[in-house]
CSV table of C-alpha atoms in Angstrom, one decimal:
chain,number,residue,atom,x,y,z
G,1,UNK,CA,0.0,0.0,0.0
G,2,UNK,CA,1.2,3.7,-0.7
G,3,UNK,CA,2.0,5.8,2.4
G,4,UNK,CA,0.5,9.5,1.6
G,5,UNK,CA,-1.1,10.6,4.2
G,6,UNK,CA,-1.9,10.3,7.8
G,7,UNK,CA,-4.9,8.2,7.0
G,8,UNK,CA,-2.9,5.9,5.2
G,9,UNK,CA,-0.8,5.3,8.3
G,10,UNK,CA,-3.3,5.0,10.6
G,11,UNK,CA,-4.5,2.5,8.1
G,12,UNK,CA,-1.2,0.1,7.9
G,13,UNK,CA,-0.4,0.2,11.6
G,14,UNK,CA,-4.5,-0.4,12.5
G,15,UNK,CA,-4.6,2.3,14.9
G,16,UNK,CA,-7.4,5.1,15.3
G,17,UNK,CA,-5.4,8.4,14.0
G,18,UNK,CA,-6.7,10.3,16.8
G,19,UNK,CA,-3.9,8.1,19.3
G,20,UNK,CA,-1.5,8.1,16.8
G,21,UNK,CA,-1.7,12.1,16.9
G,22,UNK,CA,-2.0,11.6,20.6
G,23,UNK,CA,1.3,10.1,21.2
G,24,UNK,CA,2.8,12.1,18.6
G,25,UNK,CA,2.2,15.0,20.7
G,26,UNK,CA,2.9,13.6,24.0
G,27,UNK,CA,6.4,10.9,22.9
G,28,UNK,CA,9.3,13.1,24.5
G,29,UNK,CA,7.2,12.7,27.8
G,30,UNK,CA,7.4,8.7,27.6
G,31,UNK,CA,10.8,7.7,27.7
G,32,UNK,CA,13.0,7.5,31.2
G,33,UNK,CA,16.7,7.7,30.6
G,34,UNK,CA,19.8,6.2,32.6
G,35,UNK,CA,23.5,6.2,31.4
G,36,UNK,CA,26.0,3.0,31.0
G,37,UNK,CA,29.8,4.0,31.3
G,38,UNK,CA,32.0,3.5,28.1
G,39,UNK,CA,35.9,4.0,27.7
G,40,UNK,CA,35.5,7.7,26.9
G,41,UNK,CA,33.1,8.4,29.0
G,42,UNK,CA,29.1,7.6,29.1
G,43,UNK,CA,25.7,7.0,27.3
G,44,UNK,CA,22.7,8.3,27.3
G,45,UNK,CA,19.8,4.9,27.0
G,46,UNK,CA,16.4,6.1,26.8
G,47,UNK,CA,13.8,3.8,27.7
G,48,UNK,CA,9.5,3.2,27.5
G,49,UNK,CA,8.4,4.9,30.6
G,50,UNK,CA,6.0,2.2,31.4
G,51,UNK,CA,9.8,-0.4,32.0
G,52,UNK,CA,10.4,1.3,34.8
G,53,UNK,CA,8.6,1.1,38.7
G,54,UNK,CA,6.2,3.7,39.4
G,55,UNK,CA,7.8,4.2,43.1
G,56,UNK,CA,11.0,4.9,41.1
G,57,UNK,CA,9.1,7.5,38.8
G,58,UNK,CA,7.9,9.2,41.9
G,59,UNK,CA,11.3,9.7,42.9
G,60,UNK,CA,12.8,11.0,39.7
G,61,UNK,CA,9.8,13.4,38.3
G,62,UNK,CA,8.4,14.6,42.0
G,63,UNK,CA,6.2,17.0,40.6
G,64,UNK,CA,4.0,14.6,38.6
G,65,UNK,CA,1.5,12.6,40.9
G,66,UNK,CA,0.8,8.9,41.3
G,67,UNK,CA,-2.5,9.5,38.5
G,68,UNK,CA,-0.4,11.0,35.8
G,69,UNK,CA,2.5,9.1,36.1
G,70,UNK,CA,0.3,5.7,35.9
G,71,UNK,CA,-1.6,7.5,33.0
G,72,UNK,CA,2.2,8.3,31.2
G,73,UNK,CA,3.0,4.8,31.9
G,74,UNK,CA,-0.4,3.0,29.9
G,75,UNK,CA,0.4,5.7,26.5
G,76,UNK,CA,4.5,4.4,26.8
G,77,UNK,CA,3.7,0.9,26.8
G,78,UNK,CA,1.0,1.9,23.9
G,79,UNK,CA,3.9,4.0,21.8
G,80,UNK,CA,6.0,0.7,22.5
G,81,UNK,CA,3.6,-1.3,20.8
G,82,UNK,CA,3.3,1.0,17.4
G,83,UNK,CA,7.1,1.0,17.4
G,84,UNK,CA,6.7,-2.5,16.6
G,85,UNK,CA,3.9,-1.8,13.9
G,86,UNK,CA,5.6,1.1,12.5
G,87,UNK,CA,9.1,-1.7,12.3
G,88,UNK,CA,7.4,-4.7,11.1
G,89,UNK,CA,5.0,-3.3,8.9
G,90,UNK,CA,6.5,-0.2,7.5
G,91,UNK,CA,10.5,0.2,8.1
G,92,UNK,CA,10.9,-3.8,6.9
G,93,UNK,CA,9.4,-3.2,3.8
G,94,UNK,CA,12.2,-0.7,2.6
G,95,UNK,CA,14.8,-1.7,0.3
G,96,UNK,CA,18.2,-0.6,1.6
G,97,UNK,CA,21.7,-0.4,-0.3
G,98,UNK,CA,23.6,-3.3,-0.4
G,99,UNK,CA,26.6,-2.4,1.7
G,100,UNK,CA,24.4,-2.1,5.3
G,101,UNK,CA,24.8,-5.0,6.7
G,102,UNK,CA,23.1,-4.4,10.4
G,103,UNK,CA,19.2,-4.2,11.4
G,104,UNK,CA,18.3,-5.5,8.0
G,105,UNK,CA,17.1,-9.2,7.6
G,106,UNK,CA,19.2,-11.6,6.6
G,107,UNK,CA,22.4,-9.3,7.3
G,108,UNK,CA,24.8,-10.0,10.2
G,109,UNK,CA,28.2,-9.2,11.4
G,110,UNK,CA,29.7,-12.0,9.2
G,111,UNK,CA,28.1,-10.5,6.1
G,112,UNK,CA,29.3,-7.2,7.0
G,113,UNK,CA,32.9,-8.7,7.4
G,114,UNK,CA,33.1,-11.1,4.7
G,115,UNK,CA,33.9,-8.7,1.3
G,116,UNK,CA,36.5,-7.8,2.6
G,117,UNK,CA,38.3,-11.4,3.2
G,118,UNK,CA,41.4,-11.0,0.9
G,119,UNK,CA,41.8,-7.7,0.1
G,120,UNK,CA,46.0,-6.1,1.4
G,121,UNK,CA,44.6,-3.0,2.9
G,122,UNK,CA,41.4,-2.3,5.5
G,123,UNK,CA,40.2,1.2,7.0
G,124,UNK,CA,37.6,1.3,10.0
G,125,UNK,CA,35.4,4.1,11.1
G,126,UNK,CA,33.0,4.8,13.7
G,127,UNK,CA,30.3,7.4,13.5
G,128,UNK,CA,30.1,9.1,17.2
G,129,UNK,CA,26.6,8.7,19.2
G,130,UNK,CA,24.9,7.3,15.8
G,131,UNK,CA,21.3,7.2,17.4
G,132,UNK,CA,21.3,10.5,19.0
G,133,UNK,CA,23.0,12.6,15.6
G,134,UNK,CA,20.3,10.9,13.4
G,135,UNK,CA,17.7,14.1,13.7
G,136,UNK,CA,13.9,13.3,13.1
G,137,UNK,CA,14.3,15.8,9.5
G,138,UNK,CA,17.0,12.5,8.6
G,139,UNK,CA,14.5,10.5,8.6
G,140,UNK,CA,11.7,12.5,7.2
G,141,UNK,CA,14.7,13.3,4.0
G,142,UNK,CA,15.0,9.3,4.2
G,143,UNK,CA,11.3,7.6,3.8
G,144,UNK,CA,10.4,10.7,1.1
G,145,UNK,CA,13.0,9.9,-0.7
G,146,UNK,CA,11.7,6.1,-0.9
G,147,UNK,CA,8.6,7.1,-2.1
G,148,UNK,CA,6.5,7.8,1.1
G,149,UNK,CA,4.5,10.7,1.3
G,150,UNK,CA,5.5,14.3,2.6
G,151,UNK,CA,2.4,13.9,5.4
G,152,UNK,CA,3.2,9.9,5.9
G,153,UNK,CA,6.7,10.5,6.5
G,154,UNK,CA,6.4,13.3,8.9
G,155,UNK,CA,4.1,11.3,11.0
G,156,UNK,CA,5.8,8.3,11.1
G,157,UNK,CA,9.3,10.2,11.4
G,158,UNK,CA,7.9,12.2,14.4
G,159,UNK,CA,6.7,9.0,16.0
G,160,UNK,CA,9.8,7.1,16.3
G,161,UNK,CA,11.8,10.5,17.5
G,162,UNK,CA,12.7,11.8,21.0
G,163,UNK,CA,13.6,15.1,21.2
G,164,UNK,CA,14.0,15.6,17.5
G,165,UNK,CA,16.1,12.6,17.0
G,166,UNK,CA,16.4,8.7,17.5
G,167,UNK,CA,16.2,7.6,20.9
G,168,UNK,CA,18.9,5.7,21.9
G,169,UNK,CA,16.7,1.8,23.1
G,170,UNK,CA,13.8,2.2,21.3
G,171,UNK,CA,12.3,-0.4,18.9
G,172,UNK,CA,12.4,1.3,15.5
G,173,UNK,CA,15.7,3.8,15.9
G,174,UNK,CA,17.9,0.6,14.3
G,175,UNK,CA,16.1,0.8,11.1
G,176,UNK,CA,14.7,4.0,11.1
G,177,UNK,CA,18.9,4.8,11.5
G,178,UNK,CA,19.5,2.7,8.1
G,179,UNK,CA,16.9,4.9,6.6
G,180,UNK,CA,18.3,8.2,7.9
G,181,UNK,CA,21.7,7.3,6.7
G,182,UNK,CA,21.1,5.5,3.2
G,183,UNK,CA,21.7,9.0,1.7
G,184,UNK,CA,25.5,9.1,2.5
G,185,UNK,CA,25.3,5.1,2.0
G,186,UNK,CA,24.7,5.3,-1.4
G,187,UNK,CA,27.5,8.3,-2.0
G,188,UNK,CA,30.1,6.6,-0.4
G,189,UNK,CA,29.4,3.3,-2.1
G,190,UNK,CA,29.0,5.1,-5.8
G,191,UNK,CA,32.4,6.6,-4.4
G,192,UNK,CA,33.6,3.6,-3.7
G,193,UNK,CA,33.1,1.3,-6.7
G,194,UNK,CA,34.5,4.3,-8.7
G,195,UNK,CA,37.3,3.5,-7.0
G,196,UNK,CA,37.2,-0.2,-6.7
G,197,UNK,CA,36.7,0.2,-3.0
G,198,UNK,CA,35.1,-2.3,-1.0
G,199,UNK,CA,32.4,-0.7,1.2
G,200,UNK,CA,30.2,-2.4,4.4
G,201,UNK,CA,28.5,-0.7,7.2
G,202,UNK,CA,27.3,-2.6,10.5
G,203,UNK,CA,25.6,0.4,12.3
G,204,UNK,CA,27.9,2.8,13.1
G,205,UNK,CA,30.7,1.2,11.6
G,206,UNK,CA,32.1,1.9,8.1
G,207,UNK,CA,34.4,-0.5,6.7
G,208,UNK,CA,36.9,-0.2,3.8
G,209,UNK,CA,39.2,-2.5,1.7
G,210,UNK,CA,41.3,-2.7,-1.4
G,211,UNK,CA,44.4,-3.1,-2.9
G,212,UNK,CA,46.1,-0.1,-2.1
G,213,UNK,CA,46.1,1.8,0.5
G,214,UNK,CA,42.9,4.1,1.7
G,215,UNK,CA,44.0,7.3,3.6
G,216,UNK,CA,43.2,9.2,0.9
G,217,UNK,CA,39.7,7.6,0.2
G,218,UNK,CA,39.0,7.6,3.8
G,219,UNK,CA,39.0,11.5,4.0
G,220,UNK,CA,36.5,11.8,1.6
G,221,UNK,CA,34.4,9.1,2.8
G,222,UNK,CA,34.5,11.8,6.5
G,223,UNK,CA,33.9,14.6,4.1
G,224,UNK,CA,30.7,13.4,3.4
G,225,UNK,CA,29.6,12.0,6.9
G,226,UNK,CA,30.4,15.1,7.7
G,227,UNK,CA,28.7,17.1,5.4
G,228,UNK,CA,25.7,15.5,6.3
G,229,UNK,CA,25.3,16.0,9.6
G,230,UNK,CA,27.3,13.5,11.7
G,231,UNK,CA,30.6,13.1,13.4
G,232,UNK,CA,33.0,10.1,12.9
G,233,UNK,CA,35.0,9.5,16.3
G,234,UNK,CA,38.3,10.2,15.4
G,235,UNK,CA,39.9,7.9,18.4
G,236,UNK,CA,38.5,4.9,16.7
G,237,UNK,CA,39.9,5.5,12.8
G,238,UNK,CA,41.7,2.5,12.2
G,239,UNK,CA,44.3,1.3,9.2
G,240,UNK,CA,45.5,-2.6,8.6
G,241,UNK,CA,48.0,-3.1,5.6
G,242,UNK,CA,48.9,-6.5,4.5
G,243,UNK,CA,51.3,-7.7,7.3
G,244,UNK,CA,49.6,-7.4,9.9
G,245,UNK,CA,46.1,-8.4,11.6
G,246,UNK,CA,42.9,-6.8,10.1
G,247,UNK,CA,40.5,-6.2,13.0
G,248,UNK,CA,36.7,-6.0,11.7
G,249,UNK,CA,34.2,-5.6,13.8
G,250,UNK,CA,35.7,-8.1,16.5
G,251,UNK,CA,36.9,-10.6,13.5
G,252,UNK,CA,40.5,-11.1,12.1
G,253,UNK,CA,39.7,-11.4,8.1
G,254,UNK,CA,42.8,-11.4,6.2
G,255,UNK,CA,43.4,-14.9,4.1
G,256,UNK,CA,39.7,-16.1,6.0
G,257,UNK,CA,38.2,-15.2,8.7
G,258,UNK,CA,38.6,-15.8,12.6
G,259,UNK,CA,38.5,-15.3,16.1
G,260,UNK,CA,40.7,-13.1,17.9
G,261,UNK,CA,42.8,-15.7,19.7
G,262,UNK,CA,42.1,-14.0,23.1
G,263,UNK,CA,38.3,-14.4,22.7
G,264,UNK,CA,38.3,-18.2,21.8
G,265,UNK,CA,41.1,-18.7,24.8
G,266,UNK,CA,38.9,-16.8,27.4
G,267,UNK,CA,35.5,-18.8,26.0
G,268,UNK,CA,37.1,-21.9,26.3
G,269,UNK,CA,38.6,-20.8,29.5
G,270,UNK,CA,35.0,-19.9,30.6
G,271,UNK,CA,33.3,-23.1,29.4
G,272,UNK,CA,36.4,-25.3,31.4
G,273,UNK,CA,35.5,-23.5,34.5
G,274,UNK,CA,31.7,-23.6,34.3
G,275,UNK,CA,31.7,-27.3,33.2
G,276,UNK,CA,34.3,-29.3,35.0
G,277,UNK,CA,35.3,-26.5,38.1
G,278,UNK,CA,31.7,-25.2,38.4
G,279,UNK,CA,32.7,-21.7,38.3
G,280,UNK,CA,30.7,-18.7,37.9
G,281,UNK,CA,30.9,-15.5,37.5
G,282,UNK,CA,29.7,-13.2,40.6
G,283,UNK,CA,26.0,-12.1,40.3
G,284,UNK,CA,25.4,-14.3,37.2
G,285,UNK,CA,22.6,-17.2,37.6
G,286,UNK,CA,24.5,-19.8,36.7
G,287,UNK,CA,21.5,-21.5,35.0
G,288,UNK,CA,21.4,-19.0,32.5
G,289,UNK,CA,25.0,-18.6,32.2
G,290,UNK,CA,25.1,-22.1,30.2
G,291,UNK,CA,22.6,-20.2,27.3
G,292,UNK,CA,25.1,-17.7,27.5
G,293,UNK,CA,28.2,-19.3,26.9
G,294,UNK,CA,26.5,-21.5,24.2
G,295,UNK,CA,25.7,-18.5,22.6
G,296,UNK,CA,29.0,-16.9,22.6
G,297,UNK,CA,30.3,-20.5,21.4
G,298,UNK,CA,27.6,-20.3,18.6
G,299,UNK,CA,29.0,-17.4,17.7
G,300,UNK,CA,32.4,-18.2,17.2
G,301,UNK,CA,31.6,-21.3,15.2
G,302,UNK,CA,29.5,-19.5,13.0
G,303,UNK,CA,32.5,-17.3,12.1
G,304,UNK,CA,34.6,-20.5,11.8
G,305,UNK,CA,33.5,-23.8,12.2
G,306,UNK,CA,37.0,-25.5,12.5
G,307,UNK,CA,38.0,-24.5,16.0
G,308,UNK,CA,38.2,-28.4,16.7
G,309,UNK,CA,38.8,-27.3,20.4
G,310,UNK,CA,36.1,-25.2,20.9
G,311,UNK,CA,33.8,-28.1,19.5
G,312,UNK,CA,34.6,-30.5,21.8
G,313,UNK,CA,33.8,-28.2,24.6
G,314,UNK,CA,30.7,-27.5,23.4
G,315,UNK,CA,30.0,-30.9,23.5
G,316,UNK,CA,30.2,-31.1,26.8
G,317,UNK,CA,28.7,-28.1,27.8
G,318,UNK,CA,25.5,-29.2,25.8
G,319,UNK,CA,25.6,-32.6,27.6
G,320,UNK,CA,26.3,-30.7,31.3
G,321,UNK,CA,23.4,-30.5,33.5
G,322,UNK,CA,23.6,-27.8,36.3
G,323,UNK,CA,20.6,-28.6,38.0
G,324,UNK,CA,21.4,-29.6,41.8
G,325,UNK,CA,25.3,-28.5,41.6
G,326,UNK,CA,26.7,-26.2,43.9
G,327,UNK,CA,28.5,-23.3,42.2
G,328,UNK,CA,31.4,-21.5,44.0
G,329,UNK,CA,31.1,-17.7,42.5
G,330,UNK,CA,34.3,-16.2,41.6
G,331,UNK,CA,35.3,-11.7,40.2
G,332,UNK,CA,36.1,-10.7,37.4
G,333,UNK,CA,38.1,-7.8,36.7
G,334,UNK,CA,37.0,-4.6,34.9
């Protein structure tokens, strides 16, 4: 179906316009938000009102009563649920170019990391707080320019915004960030192949490879991040030539690719001391810690299937019940 108009969204999600309006008007009142330290300092994560306890509410915006707060709460957890419409039903449906590899189905980190298997010379970059430079007029620009309506997109780009741009933990800021961004996606990669330049994004990382060495290239590929509207973190631009390691996105892909040998030491580390010294980490339920080191294992296997060692461990971890076993917790350091 064509996206025109508001009536046309209202349509596609199957929601009354009149709450669709409503929560337009009301979304930068129904997130909470809470920061996570990183390296270089901290984030801002913005979460669905209606996640957190009212009691803690009450403590954080005193000046709003018990009523209001539980009334915030109910239209969160209802802007939560149109996220997911506006996702599935509308943000899925849009082609994107064919070097973004992340929030798009059937992509993954492997894909994203794969093209560039080979190649003598790899350049990383990292676009600084993604979610939050990606303004609500990015991805208005974005869904026009795939064909939605001037009225549709607003509505829709308005929705999934928080203070005129993506909130960083809500449902449709992923995609809606692929969307924002294909603009710049598509110059770089027209760039690119012009200069037979492999190109890959996962997120907020841009990825580079070739034949020959890419400082040049890689200053016009920050010109025009730049000249649209974002910053790329300048602590994290990264060069590999052909002697040494190329780190991509937590994979070594030179001749094939790999696991850093640190990783698959540690996991197999991990896995030893969970199965046969039933070990755990401090403050981790060591039920759920088996899931968790299966997935990690899944991982790694996924990228490369003949870490023989790593096999036989899972094998055992599978087959390891820790039902009824006595754990002794041990800490980790930072």
């Amino acid at each position: 179906m064509k996206l025109n108009d508001f009536n046309d969204v209202s349509c596609v999600l199957g929601e009354e316009l009149k709450m669709l309006t409503y929560l337009k008007k009301l979304k930068n009142r129904l997130y909470t938000s809470y920061y996570i330290k990183k390296r270089n300092g901290k984030r801002e994560i913005n979460t669905y009102l209606y996640k957190r306890h009212l009691s803690d509410l009450e403590d954080d915006i005193p000046q709003l009563h018990g009523y209001e707060l539980a009334k915030l709460s109910r239209a969160s957890e209802k802007l939560e649920e149109i996220h997911r419409k506006i996702d599935s039903r509308i943000l899925d449906e849009i082609e994107l170019p064919e070097c973004v590899n992340g929030f798009k189905k059937g992509e993954s980190i492997k894909k994203a990391v794969q093209p560039h298997v080979g190649n003598d010379y790899v350049a990383c970059l990292d676009i600084h707080n993604f979610f939050p430079s990606v303004k609500s007029d990015y991805v208005l620009e974005g869904l026009q320019s795939c064909g939605i309506g001037a009225d549709a997109a607003w509505l829709i780009a308005r929705l999934v915004s928080y203070k005129g741009h993506l909130p960083q933990g809500a449902v449709t800021s992923p995609k809606a960030s692929n969307i924002a961004f294909m603009k710049v996606d598509k110059q770089i990669l027209e760039l690119a192949k012009s200069k037979g330049i492999t190109y890959t994004r996962y997120a907020d990382d841009l990825v580079f490879s070739a034949n020959f060495e890419l400082k040049d290239f890689v200053e016009e590929a920050i010109q025009l991040v730049t000249n649209a509207g974002y910053t790329i973190n300048s602590q994290k631009i990264k060069f590999y030539g052909p002697k040494e390691p190329h780190y991509i996105l937590g994979i070594i892909a030179n001749s094939k690719l790999n696991m850093p040998r640190d990783k698959r030491r540690n996991l197999e580390a991990a896995i030893h001391n969970y199965v046969d010294k039933h070990l755990v980490p401090a403050g981790v339920n060591e039920i759920r810690y088996k899931k968790t080191l299966l997935g990690k294992a899944a991982y790694m296997l996924s990228i490369n299937p003949n870490l023989g060692r790593l096999q036989k461990l899972v094998m055992k971890l599978r087959e390891f019940d820790p039902n009824g076993i006595e754990f002794e917790r041990i800490y980790l350091g930072d």
